[in-house]
Each structure stands twice: as structure tokens, then as C-alpha cells.
Tab-separated table of C-alpha atoms (C1' of nucleotides) in Angstrom:
chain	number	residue	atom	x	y	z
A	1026	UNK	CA	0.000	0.000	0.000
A	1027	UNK	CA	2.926	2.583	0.932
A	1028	UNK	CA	5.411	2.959	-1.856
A	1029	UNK	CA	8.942	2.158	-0.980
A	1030	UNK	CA	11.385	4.890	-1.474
A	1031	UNK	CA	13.774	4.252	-4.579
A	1032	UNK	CA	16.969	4.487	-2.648
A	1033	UNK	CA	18.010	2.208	0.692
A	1034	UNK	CA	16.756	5.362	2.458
A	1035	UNK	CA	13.381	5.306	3.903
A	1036	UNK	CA	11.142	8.399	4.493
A	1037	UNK	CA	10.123	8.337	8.137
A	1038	UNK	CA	8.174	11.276	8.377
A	1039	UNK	CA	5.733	10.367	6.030
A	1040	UNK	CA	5.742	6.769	7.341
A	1041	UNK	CA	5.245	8.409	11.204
A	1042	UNK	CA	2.762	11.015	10.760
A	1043	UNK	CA	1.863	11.157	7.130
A	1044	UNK	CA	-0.294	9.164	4.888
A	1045	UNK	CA	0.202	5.905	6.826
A	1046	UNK	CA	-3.429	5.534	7.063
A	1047	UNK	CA	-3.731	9.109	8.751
A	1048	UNK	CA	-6.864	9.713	6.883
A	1049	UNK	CA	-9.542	8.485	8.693
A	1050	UNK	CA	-8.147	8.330	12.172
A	1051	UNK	CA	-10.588	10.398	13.615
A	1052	UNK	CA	-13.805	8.520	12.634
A	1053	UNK	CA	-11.545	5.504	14.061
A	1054	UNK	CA	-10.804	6.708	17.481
A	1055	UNK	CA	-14.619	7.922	17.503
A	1056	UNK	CA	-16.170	4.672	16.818
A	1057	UNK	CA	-13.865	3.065	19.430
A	1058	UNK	CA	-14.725	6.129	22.116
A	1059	UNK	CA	-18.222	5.369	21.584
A	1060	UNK	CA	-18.360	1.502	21.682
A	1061	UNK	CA	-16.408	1.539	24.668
A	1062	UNK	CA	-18.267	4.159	26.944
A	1063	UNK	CA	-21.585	2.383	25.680
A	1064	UNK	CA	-20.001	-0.688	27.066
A	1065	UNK	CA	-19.013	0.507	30.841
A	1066	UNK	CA	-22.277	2.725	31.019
A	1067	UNK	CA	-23.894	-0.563	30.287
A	1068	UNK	CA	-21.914	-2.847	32.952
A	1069	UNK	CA	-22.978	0.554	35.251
A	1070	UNK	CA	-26.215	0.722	34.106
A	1071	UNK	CA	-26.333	-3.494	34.729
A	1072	UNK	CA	-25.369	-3.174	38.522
A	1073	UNK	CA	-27.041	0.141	39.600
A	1074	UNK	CA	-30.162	-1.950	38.714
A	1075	UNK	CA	-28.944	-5.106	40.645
A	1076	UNK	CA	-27.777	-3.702	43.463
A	1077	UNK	CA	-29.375	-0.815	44.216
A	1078	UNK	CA	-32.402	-0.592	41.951
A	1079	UNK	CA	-31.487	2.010	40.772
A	1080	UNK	CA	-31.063	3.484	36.803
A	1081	UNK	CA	-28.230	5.474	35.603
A	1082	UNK	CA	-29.242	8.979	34.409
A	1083	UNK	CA	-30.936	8.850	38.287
A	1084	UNK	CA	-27.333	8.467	39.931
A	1085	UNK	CA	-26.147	11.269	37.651
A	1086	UNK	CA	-28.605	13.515	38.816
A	1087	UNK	CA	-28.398	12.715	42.282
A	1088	UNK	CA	-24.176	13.005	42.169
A	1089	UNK	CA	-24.795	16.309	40.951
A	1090	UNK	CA	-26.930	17.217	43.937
A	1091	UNK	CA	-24.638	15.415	46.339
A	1092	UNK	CA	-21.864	17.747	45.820
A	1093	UNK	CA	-24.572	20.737	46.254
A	1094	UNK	CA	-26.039	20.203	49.291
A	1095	UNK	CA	-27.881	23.685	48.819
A	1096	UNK	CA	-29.720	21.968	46.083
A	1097	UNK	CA	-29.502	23.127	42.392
A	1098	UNK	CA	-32.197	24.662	40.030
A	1099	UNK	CA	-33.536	22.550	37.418
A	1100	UNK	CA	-31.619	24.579	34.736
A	1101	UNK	CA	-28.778	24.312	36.693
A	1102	UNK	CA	-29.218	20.691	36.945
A	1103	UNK	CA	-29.855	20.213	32.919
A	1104	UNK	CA	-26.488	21.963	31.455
A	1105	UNK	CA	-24.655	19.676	34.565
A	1106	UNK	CA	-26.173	16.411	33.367
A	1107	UNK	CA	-26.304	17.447	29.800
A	1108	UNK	CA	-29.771	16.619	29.969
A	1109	UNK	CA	-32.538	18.893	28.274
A	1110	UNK	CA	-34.774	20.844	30.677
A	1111	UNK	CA	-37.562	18.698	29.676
A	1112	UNK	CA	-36.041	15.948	30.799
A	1113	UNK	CA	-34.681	16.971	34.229
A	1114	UNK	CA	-38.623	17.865	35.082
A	1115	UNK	CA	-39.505	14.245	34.928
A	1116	UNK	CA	-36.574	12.617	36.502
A	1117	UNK	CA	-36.957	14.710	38.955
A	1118	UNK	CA	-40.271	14.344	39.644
A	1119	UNK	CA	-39.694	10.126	39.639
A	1120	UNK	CA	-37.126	11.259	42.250
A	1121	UNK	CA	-38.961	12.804	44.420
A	1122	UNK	CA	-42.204	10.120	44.451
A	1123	UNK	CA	-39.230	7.478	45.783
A	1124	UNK	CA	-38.697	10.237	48.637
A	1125	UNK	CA	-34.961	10.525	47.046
A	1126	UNK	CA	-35.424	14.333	46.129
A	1127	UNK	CA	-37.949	17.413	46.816
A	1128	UNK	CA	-38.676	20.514	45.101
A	1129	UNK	CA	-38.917	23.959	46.458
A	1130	UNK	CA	-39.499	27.307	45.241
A	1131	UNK	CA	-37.156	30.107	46.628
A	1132	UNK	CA	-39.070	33.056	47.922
A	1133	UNK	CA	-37.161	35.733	45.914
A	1134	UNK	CA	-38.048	34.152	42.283
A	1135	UNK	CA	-40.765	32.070	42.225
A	1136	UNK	CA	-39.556	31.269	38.400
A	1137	UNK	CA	-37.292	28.914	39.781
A	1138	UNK	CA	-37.386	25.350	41.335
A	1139	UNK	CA	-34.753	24.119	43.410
A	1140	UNK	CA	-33.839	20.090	43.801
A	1141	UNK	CA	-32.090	18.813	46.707
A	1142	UNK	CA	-31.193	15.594	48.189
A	1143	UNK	CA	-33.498	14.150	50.975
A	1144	UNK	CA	-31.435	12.726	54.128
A	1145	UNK	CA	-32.632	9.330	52.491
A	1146	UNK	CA	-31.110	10.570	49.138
A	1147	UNK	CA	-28.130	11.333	50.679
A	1148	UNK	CA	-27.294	7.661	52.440
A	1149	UNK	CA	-28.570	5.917	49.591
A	1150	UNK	CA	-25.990	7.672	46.617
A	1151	UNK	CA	-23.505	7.823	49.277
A	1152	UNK	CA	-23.370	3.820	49.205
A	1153	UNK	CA	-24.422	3.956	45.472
A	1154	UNK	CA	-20.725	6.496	44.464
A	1155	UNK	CA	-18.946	4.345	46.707
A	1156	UNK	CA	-19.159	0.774	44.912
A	1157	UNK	CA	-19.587	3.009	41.394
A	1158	UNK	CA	-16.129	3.851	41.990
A	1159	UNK	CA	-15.091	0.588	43.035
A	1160	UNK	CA	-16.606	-1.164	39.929
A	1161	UNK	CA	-14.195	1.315	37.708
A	1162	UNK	CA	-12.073	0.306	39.074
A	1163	UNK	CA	-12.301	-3.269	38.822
A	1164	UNK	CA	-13.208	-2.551	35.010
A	1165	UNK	CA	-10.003	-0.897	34.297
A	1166	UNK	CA	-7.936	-3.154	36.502
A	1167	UNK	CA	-5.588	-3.981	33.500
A	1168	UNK	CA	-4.519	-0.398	32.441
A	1169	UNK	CA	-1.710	0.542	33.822
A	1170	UNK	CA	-1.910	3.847	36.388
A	1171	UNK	CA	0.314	5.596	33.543
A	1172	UNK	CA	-1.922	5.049	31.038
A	1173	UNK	CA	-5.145	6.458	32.408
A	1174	UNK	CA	-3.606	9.391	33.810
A	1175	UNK	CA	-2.328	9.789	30.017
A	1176	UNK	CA	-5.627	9.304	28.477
A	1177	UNK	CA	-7.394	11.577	31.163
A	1178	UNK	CA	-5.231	14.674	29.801
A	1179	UNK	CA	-5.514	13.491	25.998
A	1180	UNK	CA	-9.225	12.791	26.360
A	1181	UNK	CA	-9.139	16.216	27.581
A	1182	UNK	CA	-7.964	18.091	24.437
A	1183	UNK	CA	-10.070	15.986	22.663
A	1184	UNK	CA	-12.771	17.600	24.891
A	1185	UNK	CA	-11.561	21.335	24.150
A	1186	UNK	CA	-11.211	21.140	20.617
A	1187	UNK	CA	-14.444	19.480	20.061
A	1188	UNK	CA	-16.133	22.434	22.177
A	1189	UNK	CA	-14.033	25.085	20.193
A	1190	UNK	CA	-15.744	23.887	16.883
A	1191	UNK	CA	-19.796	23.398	18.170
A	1192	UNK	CA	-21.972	24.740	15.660
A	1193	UNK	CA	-24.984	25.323	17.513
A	1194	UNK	CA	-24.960	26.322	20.790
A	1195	UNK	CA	-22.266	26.550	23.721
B	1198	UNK	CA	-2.419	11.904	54.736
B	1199	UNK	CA	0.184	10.341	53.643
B	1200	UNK	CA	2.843	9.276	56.506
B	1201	UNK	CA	6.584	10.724	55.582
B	1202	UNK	CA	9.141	8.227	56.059
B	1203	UNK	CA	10.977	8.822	59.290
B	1204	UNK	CA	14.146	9.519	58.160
B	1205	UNK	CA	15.129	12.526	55.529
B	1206	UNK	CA	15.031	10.382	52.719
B	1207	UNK	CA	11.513	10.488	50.705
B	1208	UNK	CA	10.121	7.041	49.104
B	1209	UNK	CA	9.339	9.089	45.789
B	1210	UNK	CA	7.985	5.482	44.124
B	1211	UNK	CA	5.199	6.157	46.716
B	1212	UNK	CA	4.960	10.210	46.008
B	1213	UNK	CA	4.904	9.391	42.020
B	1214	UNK	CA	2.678	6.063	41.408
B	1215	UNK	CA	1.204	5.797	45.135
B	1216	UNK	CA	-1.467	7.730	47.133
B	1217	UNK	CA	-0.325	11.342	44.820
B	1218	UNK	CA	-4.224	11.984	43.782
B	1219	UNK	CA	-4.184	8.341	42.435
B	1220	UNK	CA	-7.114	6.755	44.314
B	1221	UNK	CA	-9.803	8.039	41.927
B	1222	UNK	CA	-8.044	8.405	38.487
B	1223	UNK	CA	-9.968	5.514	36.670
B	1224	UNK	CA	-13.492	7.572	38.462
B	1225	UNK	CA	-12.147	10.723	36.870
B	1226	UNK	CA	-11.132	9.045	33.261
B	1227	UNK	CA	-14.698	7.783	33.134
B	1228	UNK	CA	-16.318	11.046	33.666
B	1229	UNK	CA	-14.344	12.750	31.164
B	1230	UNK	CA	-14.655	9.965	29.091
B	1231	UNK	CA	-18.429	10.078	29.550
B	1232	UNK	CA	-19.058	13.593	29.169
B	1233	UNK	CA	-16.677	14.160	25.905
B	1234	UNK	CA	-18.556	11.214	24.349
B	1235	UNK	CA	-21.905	13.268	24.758
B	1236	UNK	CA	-20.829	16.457	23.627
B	1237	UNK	CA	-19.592	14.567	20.443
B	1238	UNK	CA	-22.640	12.318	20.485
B	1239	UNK	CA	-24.736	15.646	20.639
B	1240	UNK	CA	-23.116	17.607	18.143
B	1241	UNK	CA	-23.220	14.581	15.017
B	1242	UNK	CA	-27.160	14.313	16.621
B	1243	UNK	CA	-27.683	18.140	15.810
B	1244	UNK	CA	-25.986	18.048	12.445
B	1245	UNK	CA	-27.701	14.804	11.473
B	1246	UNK	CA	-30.928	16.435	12.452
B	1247	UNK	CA	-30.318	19.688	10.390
B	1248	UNK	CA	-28.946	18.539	7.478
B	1249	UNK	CA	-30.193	14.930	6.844
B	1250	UNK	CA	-33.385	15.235	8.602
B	1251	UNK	CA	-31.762	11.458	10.559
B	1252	UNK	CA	-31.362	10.740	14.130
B	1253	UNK	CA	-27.984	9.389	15.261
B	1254	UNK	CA	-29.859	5.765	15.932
B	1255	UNK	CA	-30.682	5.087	12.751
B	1256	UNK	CA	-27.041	6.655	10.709
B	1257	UNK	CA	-25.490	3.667	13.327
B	1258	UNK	CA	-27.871	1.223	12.282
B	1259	UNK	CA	-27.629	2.090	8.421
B	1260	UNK	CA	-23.811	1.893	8.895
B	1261	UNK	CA	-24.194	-1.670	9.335
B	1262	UNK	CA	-26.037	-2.482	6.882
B	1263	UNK	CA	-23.692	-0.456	4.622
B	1264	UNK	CA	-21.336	-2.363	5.288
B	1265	UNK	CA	-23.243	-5.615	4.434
B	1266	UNK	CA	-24.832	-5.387	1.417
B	1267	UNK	CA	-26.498	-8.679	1.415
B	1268	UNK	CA	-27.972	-7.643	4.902
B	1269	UNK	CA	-28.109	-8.449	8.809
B	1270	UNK	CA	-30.332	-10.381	10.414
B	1271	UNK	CA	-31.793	-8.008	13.235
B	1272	UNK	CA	-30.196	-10.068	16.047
B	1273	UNK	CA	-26.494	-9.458	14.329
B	1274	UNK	CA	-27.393	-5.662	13.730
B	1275	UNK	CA	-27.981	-5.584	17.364
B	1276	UNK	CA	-25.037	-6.970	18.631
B	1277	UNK	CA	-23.157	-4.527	16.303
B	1278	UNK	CA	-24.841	-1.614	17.310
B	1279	UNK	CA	-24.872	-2.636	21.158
B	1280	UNK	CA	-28.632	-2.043	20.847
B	1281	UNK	CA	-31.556	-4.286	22.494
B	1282	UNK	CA	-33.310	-6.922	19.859
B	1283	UNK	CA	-36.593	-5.153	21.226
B	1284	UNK	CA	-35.196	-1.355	20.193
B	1285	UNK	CA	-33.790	-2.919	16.492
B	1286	UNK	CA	-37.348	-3.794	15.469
B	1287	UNK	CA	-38.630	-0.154	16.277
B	1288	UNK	CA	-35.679	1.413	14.650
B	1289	UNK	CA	-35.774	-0.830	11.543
B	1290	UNK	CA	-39.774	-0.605	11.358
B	1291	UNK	CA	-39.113	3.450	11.111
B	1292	UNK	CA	-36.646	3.402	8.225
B	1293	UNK	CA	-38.955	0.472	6.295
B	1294	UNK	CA	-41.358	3.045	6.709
B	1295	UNK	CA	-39.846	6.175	5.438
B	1296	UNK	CA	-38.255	3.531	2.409
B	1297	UNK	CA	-34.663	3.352	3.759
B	1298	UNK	CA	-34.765	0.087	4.639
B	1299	UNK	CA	-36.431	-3.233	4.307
B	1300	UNK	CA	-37.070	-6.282	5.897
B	1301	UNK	CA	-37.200	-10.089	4.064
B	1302	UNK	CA	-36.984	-13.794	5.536
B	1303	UNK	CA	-34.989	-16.050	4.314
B	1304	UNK	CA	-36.344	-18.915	2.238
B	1305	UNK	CA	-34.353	-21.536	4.963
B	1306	UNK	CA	-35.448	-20.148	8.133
B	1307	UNK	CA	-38.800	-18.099	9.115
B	1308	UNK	CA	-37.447	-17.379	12.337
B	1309	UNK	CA	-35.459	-15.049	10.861
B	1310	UNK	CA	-35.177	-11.333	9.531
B	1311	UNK	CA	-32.960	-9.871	7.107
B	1312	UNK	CA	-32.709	-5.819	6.604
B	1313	UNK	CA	-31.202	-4.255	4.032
B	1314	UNK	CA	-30.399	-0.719	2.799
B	1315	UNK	CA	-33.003	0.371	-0.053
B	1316	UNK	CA	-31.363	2.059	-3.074
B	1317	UNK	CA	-32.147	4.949	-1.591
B	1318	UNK	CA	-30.952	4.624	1.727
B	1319	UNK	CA	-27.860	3.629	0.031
B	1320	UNK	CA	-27.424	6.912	-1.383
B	1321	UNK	CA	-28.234	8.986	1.546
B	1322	UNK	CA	-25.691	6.835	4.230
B	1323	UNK	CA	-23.496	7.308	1.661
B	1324	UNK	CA	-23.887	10.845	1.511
B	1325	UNK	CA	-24.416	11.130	5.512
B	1326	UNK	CA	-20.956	9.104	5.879
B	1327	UNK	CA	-19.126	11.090	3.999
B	1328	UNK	CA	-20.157	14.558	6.039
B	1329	UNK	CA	-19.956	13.078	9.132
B	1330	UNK	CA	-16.600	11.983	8.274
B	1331	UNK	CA	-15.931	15.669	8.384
B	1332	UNK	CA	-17.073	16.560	11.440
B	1333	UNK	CA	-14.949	14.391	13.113
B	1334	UNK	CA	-11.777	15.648	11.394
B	1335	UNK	CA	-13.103	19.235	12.312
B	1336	UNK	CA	-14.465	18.746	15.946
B	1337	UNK	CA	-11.061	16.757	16.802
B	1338	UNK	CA	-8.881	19.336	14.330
B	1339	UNK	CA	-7.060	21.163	17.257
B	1340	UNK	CA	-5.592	17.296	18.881
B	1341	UNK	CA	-2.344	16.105	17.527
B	1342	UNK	CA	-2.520	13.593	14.611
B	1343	UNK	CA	-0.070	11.812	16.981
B	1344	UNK	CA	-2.158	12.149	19.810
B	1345	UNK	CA	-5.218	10.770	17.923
B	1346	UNK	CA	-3.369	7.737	17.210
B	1347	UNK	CA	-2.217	7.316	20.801
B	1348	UNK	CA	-5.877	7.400	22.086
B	1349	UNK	CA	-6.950	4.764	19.835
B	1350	UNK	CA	-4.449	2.597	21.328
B	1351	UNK	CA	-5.189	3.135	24.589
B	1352	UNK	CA	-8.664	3.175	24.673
B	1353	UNK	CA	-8.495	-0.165	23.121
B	1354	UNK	CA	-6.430	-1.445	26.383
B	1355	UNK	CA	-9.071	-0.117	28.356
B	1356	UNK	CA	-11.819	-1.565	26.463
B	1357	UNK	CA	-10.081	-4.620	26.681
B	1358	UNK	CA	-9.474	-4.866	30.335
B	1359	UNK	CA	-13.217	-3.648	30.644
B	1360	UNK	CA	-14.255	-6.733	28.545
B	1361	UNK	CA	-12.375	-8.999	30.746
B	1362	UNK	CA	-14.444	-7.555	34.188
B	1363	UNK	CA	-17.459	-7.895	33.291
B	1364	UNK	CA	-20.449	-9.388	35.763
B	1365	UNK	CA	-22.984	-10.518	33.066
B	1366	UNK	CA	-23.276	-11.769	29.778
B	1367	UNK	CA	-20.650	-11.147	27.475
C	954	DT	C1'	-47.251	51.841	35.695
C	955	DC	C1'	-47.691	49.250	31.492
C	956	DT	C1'	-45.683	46.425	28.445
C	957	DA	C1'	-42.415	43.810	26.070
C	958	DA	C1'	-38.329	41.173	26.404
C	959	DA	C1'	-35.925	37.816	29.048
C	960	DC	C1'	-35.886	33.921	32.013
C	961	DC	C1'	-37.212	29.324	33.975
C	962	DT	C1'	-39.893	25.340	33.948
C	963	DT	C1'	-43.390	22.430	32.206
C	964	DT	C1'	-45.946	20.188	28.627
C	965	DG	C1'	-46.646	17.521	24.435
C	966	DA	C1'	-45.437	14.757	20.483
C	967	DC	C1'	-42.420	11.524	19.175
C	968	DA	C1'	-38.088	8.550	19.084
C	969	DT	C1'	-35.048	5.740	21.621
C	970	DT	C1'	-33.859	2.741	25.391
C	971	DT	C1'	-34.017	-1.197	28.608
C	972	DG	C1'	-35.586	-5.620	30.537
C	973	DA	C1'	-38.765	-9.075	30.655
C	974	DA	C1'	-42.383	-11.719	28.851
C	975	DA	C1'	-44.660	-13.577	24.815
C	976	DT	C1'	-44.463	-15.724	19.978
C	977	DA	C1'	-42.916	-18.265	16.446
C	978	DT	C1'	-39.824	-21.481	14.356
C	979	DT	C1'	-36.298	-24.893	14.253
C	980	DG	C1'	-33.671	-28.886	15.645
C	981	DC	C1'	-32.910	-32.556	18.680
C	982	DT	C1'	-34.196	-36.654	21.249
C	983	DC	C1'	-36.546	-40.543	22.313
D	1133	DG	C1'	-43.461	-38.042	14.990
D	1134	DA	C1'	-44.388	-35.876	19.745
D	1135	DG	C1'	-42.249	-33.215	23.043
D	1136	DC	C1'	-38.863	-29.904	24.363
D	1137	DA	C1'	-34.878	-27.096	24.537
D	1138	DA	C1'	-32.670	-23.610	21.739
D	1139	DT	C1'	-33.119	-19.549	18.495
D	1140	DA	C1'	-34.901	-15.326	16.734
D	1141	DT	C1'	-37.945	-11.763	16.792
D	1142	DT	C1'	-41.727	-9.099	18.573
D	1143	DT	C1'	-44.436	-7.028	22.076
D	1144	DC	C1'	-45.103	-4.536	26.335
D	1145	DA	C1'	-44.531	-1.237	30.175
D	1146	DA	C1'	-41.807	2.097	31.999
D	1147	DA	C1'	-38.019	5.353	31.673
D	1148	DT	C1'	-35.123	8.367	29.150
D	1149	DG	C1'	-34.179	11.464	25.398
D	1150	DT	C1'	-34.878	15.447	21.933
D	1151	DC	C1'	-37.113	19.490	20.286
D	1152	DA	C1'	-40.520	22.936	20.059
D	1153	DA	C1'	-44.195	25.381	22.008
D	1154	DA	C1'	-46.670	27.040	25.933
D	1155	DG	C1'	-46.977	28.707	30.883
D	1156	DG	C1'	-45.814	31.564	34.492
D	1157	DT	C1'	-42.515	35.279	36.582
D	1158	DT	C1'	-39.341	38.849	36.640
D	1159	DT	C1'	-36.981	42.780	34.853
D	1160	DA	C1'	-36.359	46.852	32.271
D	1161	DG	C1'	-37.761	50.553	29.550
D	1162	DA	C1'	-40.968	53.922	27.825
DNA sequence: TCTAAACCTTTGACATTTGAAATATTGCTC
DNA sequence: GAGCAATATTTCAAATGTCAAAGGTTTAGA
């Protein structure tokens, strides 16, 4: 596939960096960035159920309003979770019939509505981040230490450039 | 929190690989992981929606069958697309419907169902590949060719070692 | 103050998602 | 060849997800 150079010497450059195969390696490392987060969100999504009966875009919410303990407004709450607005309403409001969550309105804007944490909220995500965390582990038990510290800082340019070239909004 | 060793000398294996910040690096990986795989998921859904009129579901689904152009039986398109059998029938039902897709059995088994890509959903994957082939290269534009490379790799250890820890079916 | 713009949440229509139960078909075994 | 496990898909209920439109509230300006 990659022509030879006509002399003993061999152009590494282009062999490195250039046209290797360098054309598509974008839609590569995408595909394999999306099959693999689909695949721990479903072992997560698999043993929140099992364990705690719980689903996952609930135990995002509620880590969200752990580390708040003032409680969050919904809006708040949607652009955290990358959730629409729409969406927060209802999961909230399944929250809050299992006694996990309540509402309030502040008196100063009664626009808003405000989610916190129940005490029972509380103790139950509190066991529920504790074997999430453990269960990463365990799933990346084979990476070496180097590695994900690497890919937490490369993951993270990723992250910046994609947000420098949105086209719709922020 | 972490004990100094009694004498002046420092155990800097310890300091470098040890307790540093590195109790919760494979938690933090995961959330970046997780949250730069939905801005990217969100963006491609956007630009699907404008410009194609598709939803991200179904581009995933018709890149299977693009790939196959004597078909997948709807059990093999969900294993590829790490969808449920239950969702696959909805999602190919939808693009029989709007003449993307459709569905035949097999002349050896009527258990079975077979989609394939219409000549006209051939042409518009086609066309919906190519552009979204270009996002990718622009969203990810600012990250080292290098660097894209590198993920790949690594990502692939970590789906790896995530394959080997899993707690239900394969 | 009256009103229009801006802000925040909810609602509604529809698509996707999961997990489990129900259906249908095949292949195997006795 | 009758019964039964294994396969393959569909159906169902409930939850999640998007987007757009509608509802209240507040704020600012005329």
C-alpha cells in the first residue's frame, strides 16, 4: 500500500505522521470512544439496577446534587447532566415520588425550582458512588496507572477542541 | 495523609505512582470519558438532524447495513450496534417506513429477519458518511494527529481490560 | 405603571432505550 | 413423529431522550 522509497533510504516522516493511514483516524478513534463508553455505562447501568435498583441517568442527577447540598435549580441541573430541561422535570419528579429528592421554590423568584437531596437521598448515593467507583475500578484493573492518567489529559484536548468547533450552541 | 518516612530520605515510588491523587483516576477518566462522548454524540445528533433530517440511531444502524450489502439479520445488527433486539425492530420498522430500509426472511429459516439498505438509503448513508466523516476531522482538528493515534491505542487497552471484568453476559 | 423582552420550567409529540415476557420457528431426542 | 430445549424476533410497560411550544414570573424601559 505505501510505496517504498527508490533508494536504501526510507522516508520516516511520512511513514510516522503522514499518509500511513492518517486519513480516517478520527472517525476511528470515535467509533472506538463510543463503543467503549456504551459498554461501561452498560456494565454501570447493569449493577445500579442489581444492586441498588437504581437506573443510571438517576445516579447522575443525584451526584450532581450530592456535591450541592444547597440543592440546584432545574436549569442548573440540565447543562450539569447534559440533559434537556424537559427531561430533568420528569426525573426529577420520579425522584422525588421514591422520597430521594424534593422541590422547592425560593421566595425571591418564584420562576425557579430548586432540587435537593433528601437525608434518604443522601445515604442511599452515598453507598451507590462508593461501589460506582469501586466497579471502575475493577473494570479498568488492567490499564496501567500511567496510562489512564495519560488518556485523562488526551481525552481532555479531545474535549476542548471538540467544544471550540460546536456549531450550535455553547 | 500520607505518613513521611521517618528519616530525611523520601520514598518518591510512593509520592509518584502511590497515594499522589491516584485513588480516583480511573473515576475521573470515566467522567471525562463520559461527558466528551456526549458532547460529540450531541453535536453529530444536531448536524444529522439539520442537514439529513436522521437521528444518530438510525445513521449507526444504516452503517451496518452499509457495510453488508447482502444484509443483517436483526439479532447481528444488534449486537453490532450494542442495541436491544426489542429497540432494532422499532428502529428498523421506522426506516422500512420512510423507504430506507427493508425487511425479508430467508427462504431456509422463518425465524429469521434480514434488513437491508433500499437504493435509496444507500445513497443517503453514503452521503451522511461522507459529512460526518468531516465533522470528526473538524471537531477533533485542534488534537495532535499523533495524539489521535495514541488514544486509539489506549482506549483499546481499556476496552479490553473492561471486557475482561465484566459481571454478566458477554 | 404598562408592556415587552428575558428567564425558567413544564408540557406535548415523538423517538429511543431497557428488561422481561410472549411468539414463532427450528432442531434434537426418544 | 411428539415433546422440548434452543433460536430469533416481537411485544409490552416504563423510563429516558430530543425538540418545540406554551406557561408563568421577573426585569427593564418607555
Amino acid at each position: 500500500m505505501m510505496a517504498e522509497a527508490d533508494s536504501g533510504t526510507v522516508d520516516l516522516e511520512i511513514i510516522v505522521q503522514g499518509t500511513q493511514e492518517g486519513k480516517k483516524q478520527e472517525l476511528r478513534l470515535w467509533l472506538r470512544m463510543l463503543s467503549t463508553t456504551k459498554l461501561v455505562s452498560q456494565e454501570i447501568r447493569r449493577r445500579l439496577r442489581n444492586e441498588f435498583g437504581a437506573t443510571l441517568p438517576q445516579f447522575d442527577l443525584m451526584a450532581q446534587l450530592y456535591r450541592e447540598r444547597d440543592g440546584l435549580r432545574l436549569g442548573e441541573l440540565s447543562k450539569r447532566t447534559m440533559v434537556t430541561n424537559g427531561n430533568v422535570t420528569g426525573l426529577v419528579e420520579r425522584l422525588e415520588a421514591d422520597g430521594l429528592v424534593l422541590r422547592e421554590t425560593p421566595d425571591g423568584d418564584r420562576r425557579v425550582t430548586v432540587a435537593k437531596l433528601t437525608k434518604r437521598g443522601e445515604e442511599l448515593f452515598s453507598s451507590m458512588a462508593a461501589a460506582h467507583e469501586g466497579w471502575l475500578r475493577d473494570m479498568m484493573a488492567d490499564v496501567d496507572p500511567a496510562i489512564v492518567t495519560e488518556l485523562w489529559k488526551d481525552i481532555g484536548e479531545v474535549k476542548s477542541s471538540v467544544n471550540n468547533h460546536l456549531s450550535g450552541a455553547d
